[in-house]
């Protein structure tokens, strides 16, 4: 797939051939779903906790006498039927982690990248450089790249503090190091913007045999 390479002014400077094994791979939707579910599950802390009647710190004494009151027989205020009592069958701390082989995760990324490429939602730039953090200037860069009508994911080959700080306050864009590319951030973005250096990083990671 041949795509144009733009500069920060939105002008075409050259063309580049995207590797077909990464950007024209067969799309496996169930695999993408599995990778997304795994990532969302692994992000859960699992620290939810409710107290049972045995853990609740109310009085352990019998509430009122067994006979003669005309009321039901109760032995404790900690019973789940009372306000302030314990919770029956409530959530307990647990680990939500899911496992998925690296080859399957990379295949899911190739499927997602192929969808973006087919929809012409991948923008390749020759470089992204800024002398100092300037949010307004970077908004103009996004406008030049025609990536302002949706959310943009900007891949960087390495740490780039001026660019990262310029994007940090923009609700419609975010930066990510190329070797941290994941299915959730990729699918939640409308545009994928990457300089040639980030493209090389992706090719080095995803260009291996499945």
JSON list of C-alpha atoms in Angstrom, two decimals:
[
{"chain": "A", "resi": 1, "resn": "UNK", "atom": "CA", "xyz": [0.00, 0.00, 0.00]},
{"chain": "A", "resi": 2, "resn": "UNK", "atom": "CA", "xyz": [1.49, 3.29, -1.14]},
{"chain": "A", "resi": 3, "resn": "UNK", "atom": "CA", "xyz": [0.79, 6.28, 1.14]},
{"chain": "A", "resi": 4, "resn": "UNK", "atom": "CA", "xyz": [2.02, 9.86, 1.00]},
{"chain": "A", "resi": 5, "resn": "UNK", "atom": "CA", "xyz": [4.57, 11.19, 3.49]},
{"chain": "A", "resi": 6, "resn": "UNK", "atom": "CA", "xyz": [3.66, 14.68, 4.71]},
{"chain": "A", "resi": 7, "resn": "UNK", "atom": "CA", "xyz": [5.59, 17.33, 6.52]},
{"chain": "A", "resi": 8, "resn": "UNK", "atom": "CA", "xyz": [4.27, 19.30, 9.48]},
{"chain": "A", "resi": 9, "resn": "UNK", "atom": "CA", "xyz": [2.75, 21.86, 7.10]},
{"chain": "A", "resi": 10, "resn": "UNK", "atom": "CA", "xyz": [0.63, 19.15, 5.47]},
{"chain": "A", "resi": 11, "resn": "UNK", "atom": "CA", "xyz": [2.62, 19.16, 2.23]},
{"chain": "A", "resi": 12, "resn": "UNK", "atom": "CA", "xyz": [3.49, 15.93, 0.46]},
{"chain": "A", "resi": 13, "resn": "UNK", "atom": "CA", "xyz": [7.23, 15.37, 0.43]},
{"chain": "A", "resi": 14, "resn": "UNK", "atom": "CA", "xyz": [7.45, 11.75, -0.72]},
{"chain": "A", "resi": 15, "resn": "UNK", "atom": "CA", "xyz": [5.69, 8.39, -0.74]},
{"chain": "A", "resi": 16, "resn": "UNK", "atom": "CA", "xyz": [6.30, 5.22, 1.19]},
{"chain": "A", "resi": 17, "resn": "UNK", "atom": "CA", "xyz": [5.18, 1.65, 0.77]},
{"chain": "A", "resi": 18, "resn": "UNK", "atom": "CA", "xyz": [3.51, 0.23, 3.90]},
{"chain": "A", "resi": 19, "resn": "UNK", "atom": "CA", "xyz": [4.45, -3.37, 4.51]},
{"chain": "A", "resi": 20, "resn": "UNK", "atom": "CA", "xyz": [1.57, -5.62, 3.39]},
{"chain": "A", "resi": 21, "resn": "UNK", "atom": "CA", "xyz": [2.23, -8.18, 6.14]},
{"chain": "A", "resi": 22, "resn": "UNK", "atom": "CA", "xyz": [1.41, -5.47, 8.72]},
{"chain": "A", "resi": 23, "resn": "UNK", "atom": "CA", "xyz": [-1.00, -3.05, 7.03]},
{"chain": "A", "resi": 24, "resn": "UNK", "atom": "CA", "xyz": [-2.75, -5.43, 4.64]},
{"chain": "A", "resi": 25, "resn": "UNK", "atom": "CA", "xyz": [-3.06, -8.46, 6.88]},
{"chain": "A", "resi": 26, "resn": "UNK", "atom": "CA", "xyz": [-6.22, -10.53, 7.10]},
{"chain": "A", "resi": 27, "resn": "UNK", "atom": "CA", "xyz": [-8.61, -9.02, 9.64]},
{"chain": "A", "resi": 28, "resn": "UNK", "atom": "CA", "xyz": [-9.48, -11.31, 12.55]},
{"chain": "A", "resi": 29, "resn": "UNK", "atom": "CA", "xyz": [-12.26, -9.58, 14.50]},
{"chain": "A", "resi": 30, "resn": "UNK", "atom": "CA", "xyz": [-12.62, -12.26, 17.23]},
{"chain": "A", "resi": 31, "resn": "UNK", "atom": "CA", "xyz": [-8.88, -12.05, 17.88]},
{"chain": "A", "resi": 32, "resn": "UNK", "atom": "CA", "xyz": [-9.08, -8.27, 18.19]},
{"chain": "A", "resi": 33, "resn": "UNK", "atom": "CA", "xyz": [-11.98, -8.62, 20.61]},
{"chain": "A", "resi": 34, "resn": "UNK", "atom": "CA", "xyz": [-10.04, -11.13, 22.69]},
{"chain": "A", "resi": 35, "resn": "UNK", "atom": "CA", "xyz": [-7.04, -8.81, 22.87]},
{"chain": "A", "resi": 36, "resn": "UNK", "atom": "CA", "xyz": [-9.24, -5.87, 23.89]},
{"chain": "A", "resi": 37, "resn": "UNK", "atom": "CA", "xyz": [-11.03, -7.86, 26.59]},
{"chain": "A", "resi": 38, "resn": "UNK", "atom": "CA", "xyz": [-7.68, -9.04, 27.93]},
{"chain": "A", "resi": 39, "resn": "UNK", "atom": "CA", "xyz": [-6.31, -5.50, 28.13]},
{"chain": "A", "resi": 40, "resn": "UNK", "atom": "CA", "xyz": [-9.41, -4.12, 29.83]},
{"chain": "A", "resi": 41, "resn": "UNK", "atom": "CA", "xyz": [-9.48, -7.02, 32.28]},
{"chain": "A", "resi": 42, "resn": "UNK", "atom": "CA", "xyz": [-5.81, -6.61, 33.17]},
{"chain": "A", "resi": 43, "resn": "UNK", "atom": "CA", "xyz": [-6.43, -2.92, 33.88]},
{"chain": "A", "resi": 44, "resn": "UNK", "atom": "CA", "xyz": [-8.92, -3.78, 36.63]},
{"chain": "A", "resi": 45, "resn": "UNK", "atom": "CA", "xyz": [-7.56, -3.54, 40.18]},
{"chain": "A", "resi": 46, "resn": "UNK", "atom": "CA", "xyz": [-9.95, -6.09, 41.64]},
{"chain": "A", "resi": 47, "resn": "UNK", "atom": "CA", "xyz": [-9.88, -4.39, 45.06]},
{"chain": "A", "resi": 48, "resn": "UNK", "atom": "CA", "xyz": [-13.66, -4.35, 45.54]},
{"chain": "A", "resi": 49, "resn": "UNK", "atom": "CA", "xyz": [-14.71, -5.69, 48.94]},
{"chain": "A", "resi": 50, "resn": "UNK", "atom": "CA", "xyz": [-17.87, -5.94, 51.02]},
{"chain": "A", "resi": 51, "resn": "UNK", "atom": "CA", "xyz": [-18.15, -7.17, 54.60]},
{"chain": "A", "resi": 52, "resn": "UNK", "atom": "CA", "xyz": [-20.02, -10.30, 55.50]},
{"chain": "A", "resi": 53, "resn": "UNK", "atom": "CA", "xyz": [-22.09, -10.51, 58.68]},
{"chain": "A", "resi": 54, "resn": "UNK", "atom": "CA", "xyz": [-19.08, -12.04, 60.44]},
{"chain": "A", "resi": 55, "resn": "UNK", "atom": "CA", "xyz": [-16.86, -9.09, 59.47]},
{"chain": "A", "resi": 56, "resn": "UNK", "atom": "CA", "xyz": [-19.35, -6.35, 60.26]},
{"chain": "A", "resi": 57, "resn": "UNK", "atom": "CA", "xyz": [-18.50, -4.39, 63.42]},
{"chain": "A", "resi": 58, "resn": "UNK", "atom": "CA", "xyz": [-21.91, -4.09, 65.03]},
{"chain": "A", "resi": 59, "resn": "UNK", "atom": "CA", "xyz": [-23.03, -5.47, 68.37]},
{"chain": "A", "resi": 60, "resn": "UNK", "atom": "CA", "xyz": [-22.68, -9.23, 68.73]},
{"chain": "A", "resi": 61, "resn": "UNK", "atom": "CA", "xyz": [-25.38, -9.33, 71.42]},
{"chain": "A", "resi": 62, "resn": "UNK", "atom": "CA", "xyz": [-28.80, -10.73, 70.70]},
{"chain": "A", "resi": 63, "resn": "UNK", "atom": "CA", "xyz": [-31.00, -7.87, 69.50]},
{"chain": "A", "resi": 64, "resn": "UNK", "atom": "CA", "xyz": [-33.98, -8.58, 71.75]},
{"chain": "A", "resi": 65, "resn": "UNK", "atom": "CA", "xyz": [-35.32, -11.51, 73.71]},
{"chain": "A", "resi": 66, "resn": "UNK", "atom": "CA", "xyz": [-36.42, -14.63, 71.92]},
{"chain": "A", "resi": 67, "resn": "UNK", "atom": "CA", "xyz": [-40.02, -14.78, 73.12]},
{"chain": "A", "resi": 68, "resn": "UNK", "atom": "CA", "xyz": [-42.76, -12.46, 74.16]},
{"chain": "A", "resi": 69, "resn": "UNK", "atom": "CA", "xyz": [-42.22, -9.52, 71.81]},
{"chain": "A", "resi": 70, "resn": "UNK", "atom": "CA", "xyz": [-44.48, -10.67, 68.98]},
{"chain": "A", "resi": 71, "resn": "UNK", "atom": "CA", "xyz": [-41.67, -10.00, 66.50]},
{"chain": "A", "resi": 72, "resn": "UNK", "atom": "CA", "xyz": [-39.63, -12.38, 64.41]},
{"chain": "A", "resi": 73, "resn": "UNK", "atom": "CA", "xyz": [-36.79, -14.28, 66.02]},
{"chain": "A", "resi": 74, "resn": "UNK", "atom": "CA", "xyz": [-33.44, -12.57, 65.39]},
{"chain": "A", "resi": 75, "resn": "UNK", "atom": "CA", "xyz": [-30.11, -13.25, 66.96]},
{"chain": "A", "resi": 76, "resn": "UNK", "atom": "CA", "xyz": [-27.93, -10.47, 65.51]},
{"chain": "A", "resi": 77, "resn": "UNK", "atom": "CA", "xyz": [-28.12, -7.03, 63.94]},
{"chain": "A", "resi": 78, "resn": "UNK", "atom": "CA", "xyz": [-25.38, -8.09, 61.54]},
{"chain": "A", "resi": 79, "resn": "UNK", "atom": "CA", "xyz": [-27.78, -10.12, 59.40]},
{"chain": "A", "resi": 80, "resn": "UNK", "atom": "CA", "xyz": [-27.89, -9.01, 55.74]},
{"chain": "A", "resi": 81, "resn": "UNK", "atom": "CA", "xyz": [-31.62, -8.20, 55.94]},
{"chain": "A", "resi": 82, "resn": "UNK", "atom": "CA", "xyz": [-30.95, -5.21, 58.22]},
{"chain": "A", "resi": 83, "resn": "UNK", "atom": "CA", "xyz": [-29.66, -1.77, 57.26]},
{"chain": "A", "resi": 84, "resn": "UNK", "atom": "CA", "xyz": [-26.05, -1.59, 58.37]},
{"chain": "A", "resi": 85, "resn": "UNK", "atom": "CA", "xyz": [-25.72, -5.35, 58.43]},
{"chain": "A", "resi": 86, "resn": "UNK", "atom": "CA", "xyz": [-23.41, -7.52, 56.39]},
{"chain": "A", "resi": 87, "resn": "UNK", "atom": "CA", "xyz": [-23.67, -8.13, 52.63]},
{"chain": "A", "resi": 88, "resn": "UNK", "atom": "CA", "xyz": [-24.57, -11.58, 51.41]},
{"chain": "A", "resi": 89, "resn": "UNK", "atom": "CA", "xyz": [-22.64, -12.85, 48.37]},
{"chain": "A", "resi": 90, "resn": "UNK", "atom": "CA", "xyz": [-20.94, -9.49, 47.82]},
{"chain": "A", "resi": 91, "resn": "UNK", "atom": "CA", "xyz": [-17.79, -8.93, 45.75]},
{"chain": "A", "resi": 92, "resn": "UNK", "atom": "CA", "xyz": [-14.44, -9.99, 47.14]},
{"chain": "A", "resi": 93, "resn": "UNK", "atom": "CA", "xyz": [-10.90, -9.04, 46.04]},
{"chain": "A", "resi": 94, "resn": "UNK", "atom": "CA", "xyz": [-9.88, -11.06, 43.01]},
{"chain": "A", "resi": 95, "resn": "UNK", "atom": "CA", "xyz": [-7.42, -11.06, 40.13]},
{"chain": "A", "resi": 96, "resn": "UNK", "atom": "CA", "xyz": [-8.95, -10.39, 36.70]},
{"chain": "A", "resi": 97, "resn": "UNK", "atom": "CA", "xyz": [-5.74, -11.00, 34.76]},
{"chain": "A", "resi": 98, "resn": "UNK", "atom": "CA", "xyz": [-6.07, -12.83, 31.45]},
{"chain": "A", "resi": 99, "resn": "UNK", "atom": "CA", "xyz": [-3.24, -14.41, 29.52]},
{"chain": "A", "resi": 100, "resn": "UNK", "atom": "CA", "xyz": [-2.72, -14.16, 25.76]},
{"chain": "A", "resi": 101, "resn": "UNK", "atom": "CA", "xyz": [0.31, -15.26, 23.74]},
{"chain": "A", "resi": 102, "resn": "UNK", "atom": "CA", "xyz": [2.49, -12.53, 22.28]},
{"chain": "A", "resi": 103, "resn": "UNK", "atom": "CA", "xyz": [1.97, -13.81, 18.73]},
{"chain": "A", "resi": 104, "resn": "UNK", "atom": "CA", "xyz": [-1.79, -13.50, 19.12]},
{"chain": "A", "resi": 105, "resn": "UNK", "atom": "CA", "xyz": [-1.53, -9.98, 20.51]},
{"chain": "A", "resi": 106, "resn": "UNK", "atom": "CA", "xyz": [0.67, -8.92, 17.60]},
{"chain": "A", "resi": 107, "resn": "UNK", "atom": "CA", "xyz": [-1.71, -10.52, 15.11]},
{"chain": "A", "resi": 108, "resn": "UNK", "atom": "CA", "xyz": [-4.56, -8.51, 16.68]},
{"chain": "A", "resi": 109, "resn": "UNK", "atom": "CA", "xyz": [-2.53, -5.31, 16.23]},
{"chain": "A", "resi": 110, "resn": "UNK", "atom": "CA", "xyz": [-1.85, -6.17, 12.59]},
{"chain": "A", "resi": 111, "resn": "UNK", "atom": "CA", "xyz": [-5.59, -6.65, 12.06]},
{"chain": "A", "resi": 112, "resn": "UNK", "atom": "CA", "xyz": [-6.37, -3.28, 13.65]},
{"chain": "A", "resi": 113, "resn": "UNK", "atom": "CA", "xyz": [-3.65, -1.53, 11.63]},
{"chain": "A", "resi": 114, "resn": "UNK", "atom": "CA", "xyz": [-4.99, -3.10, 8.44]},
{"chain": "A", "resi": 115, "resn": "UNK", "atom": "CA", "xyz": [-8.45, -1.70, 9.22]},
{"chain": "A", "resi": 116, "resn": "UNK", "atom": "CA", "xyz": [-6.98, 1.77, 9.79]},
{"chain": "A", "resi": 117, "resn": "UNK", "atom": "CA", "xyz": [-4.97, 1.58, 6.58]},
{"chain": "A", "resi": 118, "resn": "UNK", "atom": "CA", "xyz": [-7.95, 0.44, 4.52]},
{"chain": "A", "resi": 119, "resn": "UNK", "atom": "CA", "xyz": [-10.00, 3.34, 5.91]},
{"chain": "A", "resi": 120, "resn": "UNK", "atom": "CA", "xyz": [-7.19, 5.79, 5.07]},
{"chain": "A", "resi": 121, "resn": "UNK", "atom": "CA", "xyz": [-6.87, 6.75, 8.74]},
{"chain": "A", "resi": 122, "resn": "UNK", "atom": "CA", "xyz": [-3.09, 6.46, 8.88]},
{"chain": "A", "resi": 123, "resn": "UNK", "atom": "CA", "xyz": [-1.09, 9.66, 8.43]},
{"chain": "A", "resi": 124, "resn": "UNK", "atom": "CA", "xyz": [2.66, 9.33, 7.90]},
{"chain": "A", "resi": 125, "resn": "UNK", "atom": "CA", "xyz": [4.84, 12.40, 8.49]},
{"chain": "A", "resi": 126, "resn": "UNK", "atom": "CA", "xyz": [8.53, 12.79, 7.88]},
{"chain": "A", "resi": 127, "resn": "UNK", "atom": "CA", "xyz": [9.16, 14.03, 11.42]},
{"chain": "A", "resi": 128, "resn": "UNK", "atom": "CA", "xyz": [7.48, 15.64, 14.43]},
{"chain": "A", "resi": 129, "resn": "UNK", "atom": "CA", "xyz": [9.74, 18.16, 16.10]},
{"chain": "A", "resi": 130, "resn": "UNK", "atom": "CA", "xyz": [9.14, 21.23, 18.23]},
{"chain": "A", "resi": 131, "resn": "UNK", "atom": "CA", "xyz": [11.59, 23.59, 19.87]},
{"chain": "A", "resi": 132, "resn": "UNK", "atom": "CA", "xyz": [9.38, 24.09, 22.94]},
{"chain": "A", "resi": 133, "resn": "UNK", "atom": "CA", "xyz": [5.98, 22.92, 24.17]},
{"chain": "A", "resi": 134, "resn": "UNK", "atom": "CA", "xyz": [3.34, 24.97, 22.31]},
{"chain": "A", "resi": 135, "resn": "UNK", "atom": "CA", "xyz": [-0.18, 23.57, 22.32]},
{"chain": "A", "resi": 136, "resn": "UNK", "atom": "CA", "xyz": [-1.57, 26.13, 19.85]},
{"chain": "A", "resi": 137, "resn": "UNK", "atom": "CA", "xyz": [1.20, 25.39, 17.38]},
{"chain": "A", "resi": 138, "resn": "UNK", "atom": "CA", "xyz": [0.53, 21.67, 17.57]},
{"chain": "A", "resi": 139, "resn": "UNK", "atom": "CA", "xyz": [-3.19, 22.25, 16.98]},
{"chain": "A", "resi": 140, "resn": "UNK", "atom": "CA", "xyz": [-2.18, 23.92, 13.73]},
{"chain": "A", "resi": 141, "resn": "UNK", "atom": "CA", "xyz": [-0.06, 20.88, 12.89]},
{"chain": "A", "resi": 142, "resn": "UNK", "atom": "CA", "xyz": [-3.10, 18.64, 13.38]},
{"chain": "A", "resi": 143, "resn": "UNK", "atom": "CA", "xyz": [-5.12, 20.96, 11.17]},
{"chain": "A", "resi": 144, "resn": "UNK", "atom": "CA", "xyz": [-2.44, 20.76, 8.48]},
{"chain": "A", "resi": 145, "resn": "UNK", "atom": "CA", "xyz": [-2.57, 16.99, 8.67]},
{"chain": "A", "resi": 146, "resn": "UNK", "atom": "CA", "xyz": [-6.41, 17.03, 8.41]},
{"chain": "A", "resi": 147, "resn": "UNK", "atom": "CA", "xyz": [-6.72, 15.16, 11.69]},
{"chain": "A", "resi": 148, "resn": "UNK", "atom": "CA", "xyz": [-8.87, 17.53, 13.73]},
{"chain": "A", "resi": 149, "resn": "UNK", "atom": "CA", "xyz": [-12.34, 16.04, 13.13]},
{"chain": "A", "resi": 150, "resn": "UNK", "atom": "CA", "xyz": [-11.71, 13.09, 15.43]},
{"chain": "A", "resi": 151, "resn": "UNK", "atom": "CA", "xyz": [-9.37, 11.65, 18.02]},
{"chain": "A", "resi": 152, "resn": "UNK", "atom": "CA", "xyz": [-5.74, 11.31, 16.97]},
{"chain": "A", "resi": 153, "resn": "UNK", "atom": "CA", "xyz": [-3.19, 8.87, 18.33]},
{"chain": "A", "resi": 154, "resn": "UNK", "atom": "CA", "xyz": [0.34, 10.17, 17.77]},
{"chain": "A", "resi": 155, "resn": "UNK", "atom": "CA", "xyz": [3.05, 7.52, 17.82]},
{"chain": "A", "resi": 156, "resn": "UNK", "atom": "CA", "xyz": [6.55, 8.60, 18.73]},
{"chain": "A", "resi": 157, "resn": "UNK", "atom": "CA", "xyz": [9.67, 6.51, 18.17]},
{"chain": "A", "resi": 158, "resn": "UNK", "atom": "CA", "xyz": [11.19, 7.69, 21.46]},
{"chain": "A", "resi": 159, "resn": "UNK", "atom": "CA", "xyz": [10.74, 10.25, 24.20]},
{"chain": "A", "resi": 160, "resn": "UNK", "atom": "CA", "xyz": [9.95, 13.69, 22.79]},
{"chain": "A", "resi": 161, "resn": "UNK", "atom": "CA", "xyz": [9.14, 16.05, 25.65]},
{"chain": "A", "resi": 162, "resn": "UNK", "atom": "CA", "xyz": [8.15, 19.14, 23.59]},
{"chain": "A", "resi": 163, "resn": "UNK", "atom": "CA", "xyz": [5.66, 17.18, 21.52]},
{"chain": "A", "resi": 164, "resn": "UNK", "atom": "CA", "xyz": [4.32, 15.20, 24.47]},
{"chain": "A", "resi": 165, "resn": "UNK", "atom": "CA", "xyz": [3.79, 18.34, 26.54]},
{"chain": "A", "resi": 166, "resn": "UNK", "atom": "CA", "xyz": [2.17, 20.12, 23.61]},
{"chain": "A", "resi": 167, "resn": "UNK", "atom": "CA", "xyz": [-0.38, 17.33, 23.17]},
{"chain": "A", "resi": 168, "resn": "UNK", "atom": "CA", "xyz": [-1.03, 16.69, 26.85]},
{"chain": "A", "resi": 169, "resn": "UNK", "atom": "CA", "xyz": [-3.85, 19.25, 27.21]},
{"chain": "A", "resi": 170, "resn": "UNK", "atom": "CA", "xyz": [-5.58, 18.40, 23.93]},
{"chain": "A", "resi": 171, "resn": "UNK", "atom": "CA", "xyz": [-8.76, 16.34, 24.45]},
{"chain": "A", "resi": 172, "resn": "UNK", "atom": "CA", "xyz": [-8.76, 15.12, 20.86]},
{"chain": "A", "resi": 173, "resn": "UNK", "atom": "CA", "xyz": [-5.18, 13.82, 20.76]},
{"chain": "A", "resi": 174, "resn": "UNK", "atom": "CA", "xyz": [-2.70, 11.83, 22.78]},
{"chain": "A", "resi": 175, "resn": "UNK", "atom": "CA", "xyz": [0.84, 10.59, 22.34]},
{"chain": "A", "resi": 176, "resn": "UNK", "atom": "CA", "xyz": [2.20, 7.09, 22.77]},
{"chain": "A", "resi": 177, "resn": "UNK", "atom": "CA", "xyz": [5.60, 5.50, 22.30]},
{"chain": "A", "resi": 178, "resn": "UNK", "atom": "CA", "xyz": [5.51, 3.21, 19.30]},
{"chain": "A", "resi": 179, "resn": "UNK", "atom": "CA", "xyz": [6.69, 0.14, 21.21]},
{"chain": "A", "resi": 180, "resn": "UNK", "atom": "CA", "xyz": [3.75, 0.61, 23.62]},
{"chain": "A", "resi": 181, "resn": "UNK", "atom": "CA", "xyz": [1.10, 0.45, 20.88]},
{"chain": "A", "resi": 182, "resn": "UNK", "atom": "CA", "xyz": [-1.92, -1.49, 22.12]},
{"chain": "A", "resi": 183, "resn": "UNK", "atom": "CA", "xyz": [-5.30, -2.52, 20.80]},
{"chain": "A", "resi": 184, "resn": "UNK", "atom": "CA", "xyz": [-7.35, -0.25, 23.09]},
{"chain": "A", "resi": 185, "resn": "UNK", "atom": "CA", "xyz": [-5.60, 3.01, 22.20]},
{"chain": "A", "resi": 186, "resn": "UNK", "atom": "CA", "xyz": [-5.43, 2.06, 18.53]},
{"chain": "A", "resi": 187, "resn": "UNK", "atom": "CA", "xyz": [-9.12, 1.25, 18.14]},
{"chain": "A", "resi": 188, "resn": "UNK", "atom": "CA", "xyz": [-10.27, 4.26, 20.18]},
{"chain": "A", "resi": 189, "resn": "UNK", "atom": "CA", "xyz": [-8.49, 6.68, 17.83]},
{"chain": "A", "resi": 190, "resn": "UNK", "atom": "CA", "xyz": [-9.91, 7.97, 14.56]},
{"chain": "A", "resi": 191, "resn": "UNK", "atom": "CA", "xyz": [-6.47, 8.81, 13.11]},
{"chain": "A", "resi": 192, "resn": "UNK", "atom": "CA", "xyz": [-3.05, 7.27, 13.60]},
{"chain": "A", "resi": 193, "resn": "UNK", "atom": "CA", "xyz": [-0.28, 9.81, 13.09]},
{"chain": "A", "resi": 194, "resn": "UNK", "atom": "CA", "xyz": [3.27, 8.54, 13.05]},
{"chain": "A", "resi": 195, "resn": "UNK", "atom": "CA", "xyz": [6.63, 9.83, 11.86]},
{"chain": "A", "resi": 196, "resn": "UNK", "atom": "CA", "xyz": [8.91, 7.60, 9.85]},
{"chain": "A", "resi": 197, "resn": "UNK", "atom": "CA", "xyz": [10.88, 6.70, 12.98]},
{"chain": "A", "resi": 198, "resn": "UNK", "atom": "CA", "xyz": [7.77, 5.32, 14.68]},
{"chain": "A", "resi": 199, "resn": "UNK", "atom": "CA", "xyz": [6.90, 3.37, 11.53]},
{"chain": "A", "resi": 200, "resn": "UNK", "atom": "CA", "xyz": [10.32, 1.72, 11.67]},
{"chain": "A", "resi": 201, "resn": "UNK", "atom": "CA", "xyz": [9.70, 0.72, 15.29]},
{"chain": "A", "resi": 202, "resn": "UNK", "atom": "CA", "xyz": [6.36, -0.84, 14.36]},
{"chain": "A", "resi": 203, "resn": "UNK", "atom": "CA", "xyz": [7.91, -2.74, 11.48]},
{"chain": "A", "resi": 204, "resn": "UNK", "atom": "CA", "xyz": [10.65, -4.10, 13.73]},
{"chain": "A", "resi": 205, "resn": "UNK", "atom": "CA", "xyz": [8.07, -5.40, 16.22]},
{"chain": "A", "resi": 206, "resn": "UNK", "atom": "CA", "xyz": [5.14, -6.51, 14.06]},
{"chain": "A", "resi": 207, "resn": "UNK", "atom": "CA", "xyz": [7.02, -7.50, 10.92]},
{"chain": "A", "resi": 208, "resn": "UNK", "atom": "CA", "xyz": [8.01, -10.84, 12.35]},
{"chain": "A", "resi": 209, "resn": "UNK", "atom": "CA", "xyz": [6.38, -14.10, 11.36]},
{"chain": "A", "resi": 210, "resn": "UNK", "atom": "CA", "xyz": [3.00, -14.68, 13.01]}
]
